[in-house]
CSV table of C-alpha atoms and ligand atoms in Angstrom, one decimal:
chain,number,residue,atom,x,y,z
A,1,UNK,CA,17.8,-38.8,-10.1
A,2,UNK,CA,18.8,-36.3,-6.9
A,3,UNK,CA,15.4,-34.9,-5.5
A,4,UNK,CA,15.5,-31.6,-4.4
A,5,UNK,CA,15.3,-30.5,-1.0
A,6,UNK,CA,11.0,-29.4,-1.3
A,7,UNK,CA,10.2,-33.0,-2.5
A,8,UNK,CA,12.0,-34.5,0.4
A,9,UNK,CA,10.0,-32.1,2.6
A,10,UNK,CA,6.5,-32.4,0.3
A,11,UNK,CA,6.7,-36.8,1.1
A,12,UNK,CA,7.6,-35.9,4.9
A,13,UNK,CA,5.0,-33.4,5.1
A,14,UNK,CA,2.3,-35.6,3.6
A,15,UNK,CA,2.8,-38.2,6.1
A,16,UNK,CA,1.2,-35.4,9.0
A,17,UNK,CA,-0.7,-33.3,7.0
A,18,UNK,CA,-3.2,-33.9,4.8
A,19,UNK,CA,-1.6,-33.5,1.0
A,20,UNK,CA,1.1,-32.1,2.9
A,21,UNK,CA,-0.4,-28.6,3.4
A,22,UNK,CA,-2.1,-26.5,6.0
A,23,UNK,CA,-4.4,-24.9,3.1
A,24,UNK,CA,-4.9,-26.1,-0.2
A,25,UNK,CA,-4.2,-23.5,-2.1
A,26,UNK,CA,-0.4,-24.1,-1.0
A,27,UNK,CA,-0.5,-27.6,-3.0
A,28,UNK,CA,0.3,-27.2,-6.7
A,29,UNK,CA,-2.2,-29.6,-7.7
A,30,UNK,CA,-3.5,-27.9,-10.6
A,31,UNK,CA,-0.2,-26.9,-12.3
A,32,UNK,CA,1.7,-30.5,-11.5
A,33,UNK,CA,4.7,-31.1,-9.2
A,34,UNK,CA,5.5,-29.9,-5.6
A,35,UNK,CA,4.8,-27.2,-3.9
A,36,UNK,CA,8.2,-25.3,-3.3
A,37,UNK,CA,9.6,-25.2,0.7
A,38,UNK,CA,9.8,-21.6,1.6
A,39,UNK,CA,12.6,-20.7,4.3
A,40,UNK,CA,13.7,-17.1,4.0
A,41,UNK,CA,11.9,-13.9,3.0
A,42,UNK,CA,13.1,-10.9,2.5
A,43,UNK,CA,11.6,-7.3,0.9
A,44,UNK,CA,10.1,-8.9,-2.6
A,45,UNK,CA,12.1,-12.0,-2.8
A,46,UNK,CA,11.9,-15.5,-1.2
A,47,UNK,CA,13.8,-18.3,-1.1
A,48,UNK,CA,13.4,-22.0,-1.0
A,49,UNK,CA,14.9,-24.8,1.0
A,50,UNK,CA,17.4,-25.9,-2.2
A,51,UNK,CA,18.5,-21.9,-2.2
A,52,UNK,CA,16.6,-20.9,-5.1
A,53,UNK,CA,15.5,-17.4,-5.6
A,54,UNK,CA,12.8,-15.8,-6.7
A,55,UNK,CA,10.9,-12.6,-6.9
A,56,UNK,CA,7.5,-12.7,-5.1
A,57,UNK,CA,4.4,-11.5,-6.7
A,58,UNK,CA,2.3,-14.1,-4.2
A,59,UNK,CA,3.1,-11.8,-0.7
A,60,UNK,CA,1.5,-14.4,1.5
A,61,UNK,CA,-1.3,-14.3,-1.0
A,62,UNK,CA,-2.1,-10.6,0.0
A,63,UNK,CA,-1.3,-9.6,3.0
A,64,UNK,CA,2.7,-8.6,2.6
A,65,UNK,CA,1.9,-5.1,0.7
A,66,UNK,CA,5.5,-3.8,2.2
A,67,UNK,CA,7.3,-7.1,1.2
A,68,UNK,CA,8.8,-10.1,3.5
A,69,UNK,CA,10.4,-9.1,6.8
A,70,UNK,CA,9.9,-4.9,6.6
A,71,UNK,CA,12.6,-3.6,9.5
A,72,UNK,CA,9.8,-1.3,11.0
A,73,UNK,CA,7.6,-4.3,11.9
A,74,UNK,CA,10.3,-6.7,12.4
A,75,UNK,CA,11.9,-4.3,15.1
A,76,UNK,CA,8.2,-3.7,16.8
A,77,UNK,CA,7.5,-7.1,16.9
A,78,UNK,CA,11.0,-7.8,18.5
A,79,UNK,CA,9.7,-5.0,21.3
A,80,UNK,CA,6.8,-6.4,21.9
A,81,UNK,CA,7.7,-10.5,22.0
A,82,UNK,CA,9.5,-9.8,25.4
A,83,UNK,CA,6.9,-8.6,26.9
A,84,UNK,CA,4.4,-11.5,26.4
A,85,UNK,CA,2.5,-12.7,23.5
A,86,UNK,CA,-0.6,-12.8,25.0
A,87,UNK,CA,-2.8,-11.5,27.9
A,88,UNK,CA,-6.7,-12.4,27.0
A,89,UNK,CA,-7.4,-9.0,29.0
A,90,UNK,CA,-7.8,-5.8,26.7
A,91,UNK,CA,-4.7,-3.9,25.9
A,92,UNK,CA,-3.9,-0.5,24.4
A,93,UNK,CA,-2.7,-1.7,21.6
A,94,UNK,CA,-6.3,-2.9,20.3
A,95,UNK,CA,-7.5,1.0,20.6
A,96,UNK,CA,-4.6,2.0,18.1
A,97,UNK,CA,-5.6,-0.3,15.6
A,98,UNK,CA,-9.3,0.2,16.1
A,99,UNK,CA,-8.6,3.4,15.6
A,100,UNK,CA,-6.0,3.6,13.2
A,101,UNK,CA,-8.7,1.3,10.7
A,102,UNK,CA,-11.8,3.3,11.6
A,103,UNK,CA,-10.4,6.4,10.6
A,104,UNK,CA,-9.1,4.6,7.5
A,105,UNK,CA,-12.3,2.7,6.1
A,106,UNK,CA,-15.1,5.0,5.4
A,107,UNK,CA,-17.9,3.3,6.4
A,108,UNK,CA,-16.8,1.7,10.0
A,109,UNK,CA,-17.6,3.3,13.4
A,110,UNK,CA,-17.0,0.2,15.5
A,111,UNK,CA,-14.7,-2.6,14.5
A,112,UNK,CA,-14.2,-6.0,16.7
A,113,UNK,CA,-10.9,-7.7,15.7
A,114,UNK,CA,-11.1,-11.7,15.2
A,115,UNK,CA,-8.0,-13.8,13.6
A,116,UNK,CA,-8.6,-14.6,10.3
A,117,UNK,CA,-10.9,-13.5,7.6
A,118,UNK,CA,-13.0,-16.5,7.8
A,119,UNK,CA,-13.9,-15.6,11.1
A,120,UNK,CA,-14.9,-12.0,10.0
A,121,UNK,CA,-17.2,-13.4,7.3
A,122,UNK,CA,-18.4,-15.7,9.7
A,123,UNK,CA,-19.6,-13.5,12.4
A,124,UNK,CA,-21.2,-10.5,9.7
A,125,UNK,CA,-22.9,-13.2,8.5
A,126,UNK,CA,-24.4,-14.0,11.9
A,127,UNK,CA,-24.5,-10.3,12.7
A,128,UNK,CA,-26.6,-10.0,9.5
A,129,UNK,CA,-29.2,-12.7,10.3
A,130,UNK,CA,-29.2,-12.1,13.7
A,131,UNK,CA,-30.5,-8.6,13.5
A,132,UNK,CA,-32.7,-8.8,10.5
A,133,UNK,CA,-33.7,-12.2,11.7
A,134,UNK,CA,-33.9,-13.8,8.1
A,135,UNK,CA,-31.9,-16.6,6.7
A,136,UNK,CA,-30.8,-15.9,3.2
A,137,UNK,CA,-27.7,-14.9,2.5
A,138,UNK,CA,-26.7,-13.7,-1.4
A,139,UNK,CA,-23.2,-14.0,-2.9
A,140,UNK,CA,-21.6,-14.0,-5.8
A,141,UNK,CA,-20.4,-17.2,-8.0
A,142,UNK,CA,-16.6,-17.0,-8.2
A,143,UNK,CA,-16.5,-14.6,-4.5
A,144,UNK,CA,-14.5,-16.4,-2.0
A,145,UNK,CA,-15.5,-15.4,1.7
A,146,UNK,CA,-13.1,-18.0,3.4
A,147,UNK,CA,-14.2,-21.2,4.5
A,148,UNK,CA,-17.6,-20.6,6.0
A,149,UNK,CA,-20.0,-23.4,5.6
A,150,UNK,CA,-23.1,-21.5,4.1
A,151,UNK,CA,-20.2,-19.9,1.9
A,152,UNK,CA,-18.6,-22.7,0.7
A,153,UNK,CA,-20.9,-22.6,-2.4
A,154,UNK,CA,-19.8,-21.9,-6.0
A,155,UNK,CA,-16.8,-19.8,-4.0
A,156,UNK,CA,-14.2,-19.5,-6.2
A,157,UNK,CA,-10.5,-20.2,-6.3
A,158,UNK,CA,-9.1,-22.8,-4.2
A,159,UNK,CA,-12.2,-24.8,-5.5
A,160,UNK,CA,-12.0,-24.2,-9.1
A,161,UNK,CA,-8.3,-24.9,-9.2
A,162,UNK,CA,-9.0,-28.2,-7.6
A,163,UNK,CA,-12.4,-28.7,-9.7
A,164,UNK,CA,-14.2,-29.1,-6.7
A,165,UNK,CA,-17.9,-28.2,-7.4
A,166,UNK,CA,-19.5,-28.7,-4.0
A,167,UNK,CA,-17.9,-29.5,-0.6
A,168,UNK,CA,-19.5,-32.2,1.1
A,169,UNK,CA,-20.2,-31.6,5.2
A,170,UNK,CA,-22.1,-28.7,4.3
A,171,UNK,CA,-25.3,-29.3,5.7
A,172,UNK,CA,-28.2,-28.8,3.2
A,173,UNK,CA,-30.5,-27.0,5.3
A,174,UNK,CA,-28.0,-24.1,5.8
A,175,UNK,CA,-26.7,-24.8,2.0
A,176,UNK,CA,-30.4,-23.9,0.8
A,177,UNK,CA,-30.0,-20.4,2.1
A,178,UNK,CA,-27.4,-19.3,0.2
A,179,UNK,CA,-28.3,-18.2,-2.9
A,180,UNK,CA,-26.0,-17.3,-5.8
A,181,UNK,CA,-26.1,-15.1,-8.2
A,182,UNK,CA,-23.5,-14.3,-11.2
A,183,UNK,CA,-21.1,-11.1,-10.4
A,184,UNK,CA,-21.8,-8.1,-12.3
A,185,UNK,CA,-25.4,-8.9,-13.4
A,186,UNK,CA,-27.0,-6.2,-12.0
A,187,UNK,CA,-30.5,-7.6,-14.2
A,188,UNK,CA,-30.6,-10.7,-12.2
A,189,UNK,CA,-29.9,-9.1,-8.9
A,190,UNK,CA,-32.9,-7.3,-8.8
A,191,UNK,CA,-35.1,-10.3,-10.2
A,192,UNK,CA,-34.1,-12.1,-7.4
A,193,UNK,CA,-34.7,-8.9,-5.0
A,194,UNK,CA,-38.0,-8.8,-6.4
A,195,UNK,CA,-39.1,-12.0,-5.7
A,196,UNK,CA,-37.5,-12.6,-2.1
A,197,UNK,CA,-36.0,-9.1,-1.4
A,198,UNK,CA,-37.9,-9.2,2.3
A,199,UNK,CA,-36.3,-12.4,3.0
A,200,UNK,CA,-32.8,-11.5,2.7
A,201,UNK,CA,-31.0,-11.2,5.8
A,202,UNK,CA,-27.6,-9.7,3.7
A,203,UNK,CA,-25.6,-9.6,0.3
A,204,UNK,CA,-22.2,-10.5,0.6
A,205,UNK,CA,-19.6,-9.7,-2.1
A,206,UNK,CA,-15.9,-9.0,-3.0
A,207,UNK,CA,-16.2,-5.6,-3.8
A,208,UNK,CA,-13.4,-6.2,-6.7
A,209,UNK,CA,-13.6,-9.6,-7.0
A,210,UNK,CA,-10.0,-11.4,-6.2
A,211,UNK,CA,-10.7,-15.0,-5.5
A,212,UNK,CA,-11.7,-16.1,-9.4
A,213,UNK,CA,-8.6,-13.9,-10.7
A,214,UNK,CA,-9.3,-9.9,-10.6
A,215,UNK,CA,-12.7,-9.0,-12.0
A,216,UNK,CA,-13.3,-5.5,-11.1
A,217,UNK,CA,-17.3,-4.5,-10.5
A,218,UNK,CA,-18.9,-3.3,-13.8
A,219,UNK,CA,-20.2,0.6,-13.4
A,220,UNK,CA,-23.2,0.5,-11.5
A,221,UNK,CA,-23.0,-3.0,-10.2
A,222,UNK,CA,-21.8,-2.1,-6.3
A,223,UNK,CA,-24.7,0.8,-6.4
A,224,UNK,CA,-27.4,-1.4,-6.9
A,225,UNK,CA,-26.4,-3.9,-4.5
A,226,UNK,CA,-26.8,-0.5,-1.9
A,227,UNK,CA,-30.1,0.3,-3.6
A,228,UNK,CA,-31.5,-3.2,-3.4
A,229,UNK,CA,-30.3,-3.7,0.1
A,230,UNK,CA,-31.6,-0.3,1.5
A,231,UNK,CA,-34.8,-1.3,-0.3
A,232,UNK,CA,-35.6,-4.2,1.6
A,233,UNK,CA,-33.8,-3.7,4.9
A,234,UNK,CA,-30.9,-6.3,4.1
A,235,UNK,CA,-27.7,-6.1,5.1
A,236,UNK,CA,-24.9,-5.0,2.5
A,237,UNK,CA,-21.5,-6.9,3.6
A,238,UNK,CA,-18.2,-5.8,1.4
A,239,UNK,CA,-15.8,-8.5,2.2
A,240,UNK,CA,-12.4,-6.8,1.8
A,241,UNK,CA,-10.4,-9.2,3.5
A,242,UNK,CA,-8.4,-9.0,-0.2
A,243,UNK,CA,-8.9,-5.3,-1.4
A,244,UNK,CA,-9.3,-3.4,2.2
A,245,UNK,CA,-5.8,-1.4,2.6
A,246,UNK,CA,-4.8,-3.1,-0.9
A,247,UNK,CA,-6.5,-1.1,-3.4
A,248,UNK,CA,-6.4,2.2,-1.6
A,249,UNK,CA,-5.9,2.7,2.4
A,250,UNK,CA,-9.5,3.1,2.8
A,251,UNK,CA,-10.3,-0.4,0.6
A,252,UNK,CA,-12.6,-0.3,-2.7
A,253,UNK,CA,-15.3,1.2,-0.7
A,254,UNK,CA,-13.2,4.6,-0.7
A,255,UNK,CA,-12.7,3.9,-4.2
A,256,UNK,CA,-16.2,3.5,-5.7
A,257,UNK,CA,-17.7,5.5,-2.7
A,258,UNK,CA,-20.1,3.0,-2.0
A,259,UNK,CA,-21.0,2.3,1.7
A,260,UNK,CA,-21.5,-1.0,3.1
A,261,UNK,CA,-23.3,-1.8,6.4
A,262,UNK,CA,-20.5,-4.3,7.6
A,263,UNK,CA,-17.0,-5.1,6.5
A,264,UNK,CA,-15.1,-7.4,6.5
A,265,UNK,CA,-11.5,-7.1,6.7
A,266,UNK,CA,-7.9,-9.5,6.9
A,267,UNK,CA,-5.1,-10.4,4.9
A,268,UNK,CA,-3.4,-6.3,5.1
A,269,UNK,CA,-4.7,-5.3,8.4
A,270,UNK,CA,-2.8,-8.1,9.8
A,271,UNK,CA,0.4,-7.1,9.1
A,272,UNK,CA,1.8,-10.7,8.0
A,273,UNK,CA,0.3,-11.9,11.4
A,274,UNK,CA,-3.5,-13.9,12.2
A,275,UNK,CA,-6.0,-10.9,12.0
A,276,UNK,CA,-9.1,-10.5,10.9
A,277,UNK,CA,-11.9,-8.0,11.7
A,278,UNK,CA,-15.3,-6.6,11.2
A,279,UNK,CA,-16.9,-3.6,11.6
A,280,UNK,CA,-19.7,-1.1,10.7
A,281,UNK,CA,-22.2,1.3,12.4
A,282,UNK,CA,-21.9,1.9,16.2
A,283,UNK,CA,-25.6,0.9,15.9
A,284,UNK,CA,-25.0,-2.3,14.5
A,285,UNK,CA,-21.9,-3.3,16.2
A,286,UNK,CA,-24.1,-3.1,19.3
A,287,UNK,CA,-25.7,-6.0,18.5
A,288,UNK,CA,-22.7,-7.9,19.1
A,289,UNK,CA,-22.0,-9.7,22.8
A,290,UNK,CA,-21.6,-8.5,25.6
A,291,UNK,CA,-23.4,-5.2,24.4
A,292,UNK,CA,-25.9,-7.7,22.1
A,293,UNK,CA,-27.0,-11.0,22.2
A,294,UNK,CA,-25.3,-12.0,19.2
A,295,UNK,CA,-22.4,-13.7,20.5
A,296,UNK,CA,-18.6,-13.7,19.4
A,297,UNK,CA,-15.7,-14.2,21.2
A,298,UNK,CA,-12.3,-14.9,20.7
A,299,UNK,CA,-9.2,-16.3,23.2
A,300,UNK,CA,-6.5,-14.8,21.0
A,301,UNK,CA,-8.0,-12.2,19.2
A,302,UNK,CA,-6.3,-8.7,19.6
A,303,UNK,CA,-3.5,-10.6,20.2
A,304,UNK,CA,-0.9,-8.1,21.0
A,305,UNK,CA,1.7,-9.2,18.6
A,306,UNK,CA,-1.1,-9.5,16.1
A,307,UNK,CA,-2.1,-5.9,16.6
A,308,UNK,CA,1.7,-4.6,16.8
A,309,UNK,CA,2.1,-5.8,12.8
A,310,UNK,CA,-1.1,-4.4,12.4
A,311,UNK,CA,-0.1,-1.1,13.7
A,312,UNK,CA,3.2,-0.8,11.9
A,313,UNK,CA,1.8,-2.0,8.3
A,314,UNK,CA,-1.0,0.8,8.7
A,315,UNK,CA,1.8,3.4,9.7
A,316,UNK,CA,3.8,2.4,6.7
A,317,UNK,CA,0.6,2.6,4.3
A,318,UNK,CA,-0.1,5.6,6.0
A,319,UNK,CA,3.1,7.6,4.1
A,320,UNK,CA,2.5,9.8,1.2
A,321,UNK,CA,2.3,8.3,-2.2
A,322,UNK,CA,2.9,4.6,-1.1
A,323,UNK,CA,-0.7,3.9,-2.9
A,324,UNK,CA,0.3,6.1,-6.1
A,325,UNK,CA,3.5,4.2,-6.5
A,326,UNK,CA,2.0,0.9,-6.6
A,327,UNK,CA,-0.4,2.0,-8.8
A,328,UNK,CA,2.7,2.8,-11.3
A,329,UNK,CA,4.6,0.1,-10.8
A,330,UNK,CA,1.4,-2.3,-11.5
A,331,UNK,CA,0.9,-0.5,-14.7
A,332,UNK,CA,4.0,-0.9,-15.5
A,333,UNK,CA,4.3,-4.8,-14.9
A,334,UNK,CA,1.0,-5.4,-16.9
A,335,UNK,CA,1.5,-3.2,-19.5
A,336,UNK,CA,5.0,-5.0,-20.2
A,337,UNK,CA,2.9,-8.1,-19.6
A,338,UNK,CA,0.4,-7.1,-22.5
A,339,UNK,CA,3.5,-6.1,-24.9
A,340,UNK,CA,4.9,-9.5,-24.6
A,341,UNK,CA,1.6,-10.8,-25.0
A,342,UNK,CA,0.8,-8.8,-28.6
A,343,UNK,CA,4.6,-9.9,-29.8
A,344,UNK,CA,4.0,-13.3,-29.0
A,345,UNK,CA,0.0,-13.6,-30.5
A,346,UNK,CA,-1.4,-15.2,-27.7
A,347,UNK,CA,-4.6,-14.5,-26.4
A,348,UNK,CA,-5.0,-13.1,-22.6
A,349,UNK,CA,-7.5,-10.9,-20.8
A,350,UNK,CA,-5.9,-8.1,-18.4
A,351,UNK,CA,-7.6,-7.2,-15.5
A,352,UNK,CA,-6.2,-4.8,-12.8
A,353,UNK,CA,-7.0,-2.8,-9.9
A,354,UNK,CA,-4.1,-1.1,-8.2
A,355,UNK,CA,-1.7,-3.7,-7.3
A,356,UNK,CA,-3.6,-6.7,-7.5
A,357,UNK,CA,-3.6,-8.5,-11.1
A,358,UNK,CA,-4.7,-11.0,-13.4
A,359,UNK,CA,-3.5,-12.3,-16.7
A,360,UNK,CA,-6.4,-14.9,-17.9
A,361,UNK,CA,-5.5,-16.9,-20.6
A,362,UNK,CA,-8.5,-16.0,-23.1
A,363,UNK,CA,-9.7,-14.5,-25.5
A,364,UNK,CA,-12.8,-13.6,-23.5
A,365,UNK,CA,-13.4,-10.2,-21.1
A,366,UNK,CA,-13.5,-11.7,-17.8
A,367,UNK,CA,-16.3,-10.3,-15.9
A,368,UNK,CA,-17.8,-12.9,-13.7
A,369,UNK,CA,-16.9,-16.5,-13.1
A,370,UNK,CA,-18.2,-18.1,-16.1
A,371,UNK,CA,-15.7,-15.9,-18.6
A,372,UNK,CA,-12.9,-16.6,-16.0
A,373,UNK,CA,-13.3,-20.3,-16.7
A,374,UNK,CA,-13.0,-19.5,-20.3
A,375,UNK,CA,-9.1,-19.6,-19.2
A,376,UNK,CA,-6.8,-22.1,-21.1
A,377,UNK,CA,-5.4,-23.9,-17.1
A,378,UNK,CA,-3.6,-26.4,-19.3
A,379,UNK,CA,-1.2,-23.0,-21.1
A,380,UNK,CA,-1.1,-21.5,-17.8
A,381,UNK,CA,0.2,-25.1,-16.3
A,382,UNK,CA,3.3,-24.5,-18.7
A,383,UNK,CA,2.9,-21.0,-18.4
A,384,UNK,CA,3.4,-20.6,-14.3
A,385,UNK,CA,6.6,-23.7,-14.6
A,386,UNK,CA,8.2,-21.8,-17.1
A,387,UNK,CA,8.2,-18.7,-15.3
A,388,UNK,CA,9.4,-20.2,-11.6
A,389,UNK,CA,12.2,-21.7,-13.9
A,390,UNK,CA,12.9,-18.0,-14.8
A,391,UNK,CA,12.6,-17.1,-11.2
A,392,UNK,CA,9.2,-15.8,-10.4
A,393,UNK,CA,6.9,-17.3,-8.1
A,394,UNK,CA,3.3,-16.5,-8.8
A,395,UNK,CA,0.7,-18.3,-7.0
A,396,UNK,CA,-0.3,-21.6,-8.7
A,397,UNK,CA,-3.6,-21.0,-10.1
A,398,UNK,CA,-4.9,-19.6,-13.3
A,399,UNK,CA,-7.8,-18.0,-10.5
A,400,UNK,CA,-5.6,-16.2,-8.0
A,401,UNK,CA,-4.9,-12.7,-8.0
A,402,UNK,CA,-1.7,-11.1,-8.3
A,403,UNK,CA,-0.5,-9.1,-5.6
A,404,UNK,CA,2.6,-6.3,-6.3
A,405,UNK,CA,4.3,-4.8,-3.0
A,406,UNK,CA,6.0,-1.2,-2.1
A,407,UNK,CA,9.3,-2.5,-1.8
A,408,UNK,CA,9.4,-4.3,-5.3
A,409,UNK,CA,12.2,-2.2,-7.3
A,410,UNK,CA,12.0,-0.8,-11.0
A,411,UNK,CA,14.8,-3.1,-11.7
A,412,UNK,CA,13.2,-6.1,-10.9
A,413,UNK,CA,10.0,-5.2,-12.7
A,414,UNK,CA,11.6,-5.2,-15.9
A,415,UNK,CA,13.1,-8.7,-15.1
A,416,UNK,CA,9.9,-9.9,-14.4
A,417,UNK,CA,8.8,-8.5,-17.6
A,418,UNK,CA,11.5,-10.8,-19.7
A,419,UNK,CA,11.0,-13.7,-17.5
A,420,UNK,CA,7.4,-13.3,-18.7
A,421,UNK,CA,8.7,-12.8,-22.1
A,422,UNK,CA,10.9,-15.7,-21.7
A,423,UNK,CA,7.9,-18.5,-20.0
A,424,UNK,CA,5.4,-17.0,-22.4
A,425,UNK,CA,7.2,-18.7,-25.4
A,426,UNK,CA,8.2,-21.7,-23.7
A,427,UNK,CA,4.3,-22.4,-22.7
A,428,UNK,CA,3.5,-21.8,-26.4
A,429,UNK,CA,5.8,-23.9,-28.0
B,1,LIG,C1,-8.5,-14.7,1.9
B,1,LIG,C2,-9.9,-14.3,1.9
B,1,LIG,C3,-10.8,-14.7,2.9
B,1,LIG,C4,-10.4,-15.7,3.9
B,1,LIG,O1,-9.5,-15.2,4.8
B,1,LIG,P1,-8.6,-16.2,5.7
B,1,LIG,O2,-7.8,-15.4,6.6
B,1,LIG,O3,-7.9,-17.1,4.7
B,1,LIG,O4,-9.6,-17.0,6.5
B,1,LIG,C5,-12.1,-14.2,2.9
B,1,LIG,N1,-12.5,-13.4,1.9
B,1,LIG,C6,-11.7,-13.0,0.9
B,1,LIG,C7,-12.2,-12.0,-0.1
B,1,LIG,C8,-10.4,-13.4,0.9
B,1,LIG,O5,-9.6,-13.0,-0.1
């Protein structure tokens, strides 16, 4: 039998790297096979090293809200390569984008850019403790914040789709000050904040969750982790590495009007390039070197390529009606999703915010992790081969979100839509 082109590179690639991959997620360990060789992309499509096609609802797992290769970045990118790629001295550059995303996110003031959104988490999370100088930090079971060592607990996607219940290395004296609690469970929340509300340094939380599929917040869930936190003098972090510029331009704090004391950004902001960033108060953000002692630093962050995707992406949000239209577009996918669905009587939960997605396989509402692992993995296995066969490439897990861009077209939502139809019934035969 001829192997393709991707296996050739997957045995290569696992002689250098381990499983092959430079993030896990990447592998498709959990739905069987290789993982596919990307070479080209271009507006929603992509293409793979044996010249297969497909239409891309995965968008570099977030970030490519405008699609593969946008001309308006491409072309500033192209501008700004010549003239170095970078300076480790400030640059103007860094002001646009700092001010471009404070003027965008409600609650930030002060932003400090950092490369990925691991390294945003990382230093709110240090921010947090630093300044209320307590230890425990709260999240959510099923809220990935990258991969953090005090976060690395009960966090979510890349975890559950590998069934990896702890991570070993995580050393138990910081594990023990993270304390999880289950999303949307507003009852529990306060028990806890009863008991050791003074000793909270922060709550961290996906604001819409993304990393266990979507689960959007329950009415009233995001105000009481403001109430509790203003309470007790603890720090509220929204991580919105996923939803900030996603779900609207000013993230899901602008939707639900809720405002955090620190957030966390990535993913969007970064254009398709390594960014990252947090941000919050002027007051706050003062506590961070060299105005504070608590210390962060960085050799390529505000890189100026970096911020030059940055700047272009938030230009392009920036238009009238981009957020509208992928609001429509969404509703259209899923609700053709849901049709197929009924036709077919198989059981799935919908969950949607703007463009990001999820079609659980249950017959459950998925509102925190426990529901989400309801799921059938083995029908969404069949499910997510079927549908690359059909030429769509969703991510491979059952707990990933999925992401729609501006530049997908009408036509090939409805294509998606049959190809749906089409792995739907294979799966369930
Ligand atoms: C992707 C993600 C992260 C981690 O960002 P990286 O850039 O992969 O380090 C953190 N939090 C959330 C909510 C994410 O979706």
């Amino acid at each position: 039998m001829n192997i393709t082109q991707s296996e050739r590179l997957f045995h290569k690639a696992c002689n250098v790297m381990p499983g092959g991959v430079n993030s896990p997620v990447r592998a498709f360990q959990s739905v069987g096979g290789n993982p596919l060789f990307l070479k080209k992309g271009y507006g929603s499509r992509v293409w793979d090293v044996d010249e297969n096609e497909y239409i891309d609802y995965v968008g570099s797992w977030g970030p490519l809200i405008f699609g593969h290769a946008h001309s308006q970045i491409v072309d500033a990118l192209k501008r700004q390569v010549g003239l170095g790629t970078s300076y480790g001295a400030p640059t103007e550059l860094e002001i646009e984008l700092a001010e471009q995303v404070v003027s965008l996110v409600p609650s930030l003031e002060v932003v400090r850019m950092v490369n990925s959104g691991t390294e945003a988490v990382m230093s709110a999370i240090r921010l947090a403790r630093g300044v209320t100088s307590r230890d425990i930090i709260v999240k959510f079971e099923g809220c990935y914040h990258g991969h953090v060592d005090s976060m690395l607990v009960k966090a979510g996607s890349g975890l559950a789709s590998l069934g990896i219940p702890e991570c070993p290395g995580i050393v138990e004296d910081l594990a023990k000050n993270t304390l999880t609690l289950p999303f949307n469970n507003v009852k529990k929340l306060r028990e806890l904040f009863d008991v050791e509300g003074d000793n909270i340094a922060g709550i961290i939380v996906e604001p819409i969750g993304g990393n266990m599929g979507v689960v959007p917040p329950k009415s009233g869930f995001l105000e009481a982790l403001r109430e509790v936190t203003k309470k007790t003098g603890s720090i509220l972090i929204f991580d919105e590495v996923m939803t900030g510029f996603r779900v609207a331009l000013g993230g899901a704090q602008s939707l639900y009007n809720i405002s955090p004391d620190l957030t966390c950004l990535g993913k969007v902001i970064g254009g398709g390039l390594p960014v990252g960033a947090y941000g919050g108060s002027k007051q706050l953000m003062d506590n961070i070197s060299p105005m504070g002692s608590i210390y962060q630093a960085g050799t390529l962050s505000g890189n100026p390529l970096a911020m030059t995707a940055g700047i272009e992406m938030l230009k392009l949000l920036s238009a009238p009606s981009v957020y509208d239209n992928l609001e429509y577009k969404s509703e259209k996918l899923c609700a053709g999703y849901k049709l197929n669905v009924e036709k077919l009587g198989i059981s799935a939960c919908f969950n949607r915010v703007g463009s990001m997605f999820s079609m659980f396989f249950t017959d459950q509402d998925v509102v925190d992790f426990e529901s989400a692992k309801s799921s059938n993995t083995k029908f969404f296995q069949s499910y997510f081969n079927a549908l690359l066969e059909e030429g769509v490439y969703i991510a491979p897990s059952q707990f990933e979100a999925g992401f729609m861009s501006a530049v997908h077209t009408n036509e090939e939502i409805e294509q998606t839509i049959d190809a749906n139809y089409k792995a739907l019934q294979k799966a369930y035969s």
